[in-house]
PDB file of C-alpha atoms in Angstrom:
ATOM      1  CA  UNK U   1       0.000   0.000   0.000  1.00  0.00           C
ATOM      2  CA  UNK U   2       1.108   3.606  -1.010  1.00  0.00           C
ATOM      3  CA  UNK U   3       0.606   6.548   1.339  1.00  0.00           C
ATOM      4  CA  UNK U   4      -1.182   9.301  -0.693  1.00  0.00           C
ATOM      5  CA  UNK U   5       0.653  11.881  -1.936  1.00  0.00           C
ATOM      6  CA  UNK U   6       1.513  15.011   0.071  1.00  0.00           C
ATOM      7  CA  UNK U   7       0.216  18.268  -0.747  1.00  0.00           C
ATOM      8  CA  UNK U   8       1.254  21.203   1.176  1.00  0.00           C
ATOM      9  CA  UNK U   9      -0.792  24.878   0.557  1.00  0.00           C
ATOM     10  CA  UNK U  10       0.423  28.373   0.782  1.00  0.00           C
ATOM     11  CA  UNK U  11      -0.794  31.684   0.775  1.00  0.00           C
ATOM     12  CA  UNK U  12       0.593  34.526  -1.332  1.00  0.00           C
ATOM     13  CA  UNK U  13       0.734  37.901   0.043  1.00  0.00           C
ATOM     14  CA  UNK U  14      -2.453  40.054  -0.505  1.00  0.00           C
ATOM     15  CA  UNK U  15      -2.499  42.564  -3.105  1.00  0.00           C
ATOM     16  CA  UNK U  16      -5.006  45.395  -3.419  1.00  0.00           C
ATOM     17  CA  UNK U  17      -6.523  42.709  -6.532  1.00  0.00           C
ATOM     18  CA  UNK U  18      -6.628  39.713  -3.825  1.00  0.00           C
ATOM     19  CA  UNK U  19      -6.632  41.334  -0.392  1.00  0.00           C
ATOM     20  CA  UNK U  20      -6.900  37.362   0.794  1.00  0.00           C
ATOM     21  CA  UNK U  21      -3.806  36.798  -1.474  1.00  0.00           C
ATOM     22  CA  UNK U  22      -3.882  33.372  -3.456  1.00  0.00           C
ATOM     23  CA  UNK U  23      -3.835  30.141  -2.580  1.00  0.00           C
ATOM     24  CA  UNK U  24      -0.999  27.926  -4.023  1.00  0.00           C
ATOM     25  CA  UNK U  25      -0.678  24.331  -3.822  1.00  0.00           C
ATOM     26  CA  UNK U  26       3.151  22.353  -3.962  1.00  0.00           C
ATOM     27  CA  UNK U  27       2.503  18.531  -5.104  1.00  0.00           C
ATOM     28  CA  UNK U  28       5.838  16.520  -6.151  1.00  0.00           C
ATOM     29  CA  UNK U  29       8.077  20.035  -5.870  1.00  0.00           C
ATOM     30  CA  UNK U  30       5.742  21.520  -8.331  1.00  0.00           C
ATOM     31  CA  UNK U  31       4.197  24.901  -7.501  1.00  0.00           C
ATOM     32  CA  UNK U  32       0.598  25.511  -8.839  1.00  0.00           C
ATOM     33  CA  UNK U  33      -2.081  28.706  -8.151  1.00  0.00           C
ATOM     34  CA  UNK U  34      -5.944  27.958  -7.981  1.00  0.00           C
ATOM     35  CA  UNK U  35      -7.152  29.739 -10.796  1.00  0.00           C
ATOM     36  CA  UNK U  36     -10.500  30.622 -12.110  1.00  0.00           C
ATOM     37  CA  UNK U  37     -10.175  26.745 -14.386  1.00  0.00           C
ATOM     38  CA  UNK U  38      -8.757  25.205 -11.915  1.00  0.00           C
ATOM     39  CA  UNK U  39      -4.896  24.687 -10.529  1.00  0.00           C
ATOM     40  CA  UNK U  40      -2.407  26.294 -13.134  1.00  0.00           C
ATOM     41  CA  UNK U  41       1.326  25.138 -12.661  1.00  0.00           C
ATOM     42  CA  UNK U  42       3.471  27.619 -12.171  1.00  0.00           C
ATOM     43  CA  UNK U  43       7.027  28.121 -13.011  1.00  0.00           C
ATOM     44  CA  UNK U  44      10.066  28.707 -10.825  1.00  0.00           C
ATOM     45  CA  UNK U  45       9.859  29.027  -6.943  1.00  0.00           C
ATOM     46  CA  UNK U  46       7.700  29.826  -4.282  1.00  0.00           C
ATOM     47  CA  UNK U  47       6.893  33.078  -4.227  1.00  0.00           C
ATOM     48  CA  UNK U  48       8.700  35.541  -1.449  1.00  0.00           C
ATOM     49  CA  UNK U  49       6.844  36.091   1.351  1.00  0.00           C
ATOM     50  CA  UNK U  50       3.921  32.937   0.728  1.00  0.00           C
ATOM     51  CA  UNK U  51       3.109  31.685   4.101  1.00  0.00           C
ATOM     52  CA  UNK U  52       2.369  28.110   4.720  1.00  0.00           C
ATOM     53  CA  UNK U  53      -1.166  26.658   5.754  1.00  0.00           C
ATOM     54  CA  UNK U  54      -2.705  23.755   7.600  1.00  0.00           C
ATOM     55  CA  UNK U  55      -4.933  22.034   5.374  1.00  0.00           C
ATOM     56  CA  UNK U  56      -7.602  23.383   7.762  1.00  0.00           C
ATOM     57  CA  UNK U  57      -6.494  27.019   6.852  1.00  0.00           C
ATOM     58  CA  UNK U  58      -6.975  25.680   2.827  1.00  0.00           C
ATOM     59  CA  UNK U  59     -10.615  25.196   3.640  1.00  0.00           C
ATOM     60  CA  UNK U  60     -11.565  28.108   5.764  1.00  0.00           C
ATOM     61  CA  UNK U  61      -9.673  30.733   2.852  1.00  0.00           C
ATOM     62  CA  UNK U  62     -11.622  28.491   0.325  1.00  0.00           C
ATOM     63  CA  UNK U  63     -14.638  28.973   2.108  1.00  0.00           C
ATOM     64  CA  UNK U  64     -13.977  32.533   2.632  1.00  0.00           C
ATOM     65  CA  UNK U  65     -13.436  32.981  -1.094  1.00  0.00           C
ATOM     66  CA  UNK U  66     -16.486  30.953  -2.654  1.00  0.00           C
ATOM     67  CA  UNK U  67     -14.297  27.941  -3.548  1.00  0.00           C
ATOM     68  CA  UNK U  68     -15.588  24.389  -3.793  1.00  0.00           C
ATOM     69  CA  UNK U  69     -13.295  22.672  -1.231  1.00  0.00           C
ATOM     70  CA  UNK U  70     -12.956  19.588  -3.557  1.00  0.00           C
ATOM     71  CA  UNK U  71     -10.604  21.753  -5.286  1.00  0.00           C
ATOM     72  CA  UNK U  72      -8.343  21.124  -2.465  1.00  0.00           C
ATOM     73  CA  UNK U  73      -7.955  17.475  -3.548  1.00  0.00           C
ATOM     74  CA  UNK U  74      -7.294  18.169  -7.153  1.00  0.00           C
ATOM     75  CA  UNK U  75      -4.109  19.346  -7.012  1.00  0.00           C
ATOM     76  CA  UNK U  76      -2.314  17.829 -10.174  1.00  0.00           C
ATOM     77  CA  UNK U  77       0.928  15.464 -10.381  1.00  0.00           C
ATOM     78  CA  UNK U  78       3.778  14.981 -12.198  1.00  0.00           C
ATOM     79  CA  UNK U  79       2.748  11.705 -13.687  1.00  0.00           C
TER      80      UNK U  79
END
């Protein structure tokens, strides 16, 4: 049996055109943003100053937001 893949979320920063900042996603090293279609990867790094979050945190900005929180588990991967 395989444990399930680890996804850990950020937050970006807020800006004056997302005072809640964004939510990003890291799967398998890769960085993705939740976008209006879904997760879009993202090149290069995580962004300076992106805070971590509990997956609890995930929910409540989702919630906050008007995302579906089966987003949360849609997260792509590498393969």
């Amino acid at each position: 049996m395989t444990r399930p893949d680890t996804v850990r979320f950020l937050r970006t920063e807020p800006t004056m055109a997302f005072p809640e900042g964004r939510l990003l996603a890291m799967r398998e090293a890769q960085l993705h943003v939740l976008a209006p279609d879904g997760w879009t990867r993202l090149a290069g790094t995580r962004p300076t100053g992106a805070t971590t979050l509990t997956r609890q945190d995930a929910e409540d900005w989702c919630e906050r937001e008007g995302w579906d929180l089966h987003l949360l588990d849609q997260v792509p991967t590498l393969a």
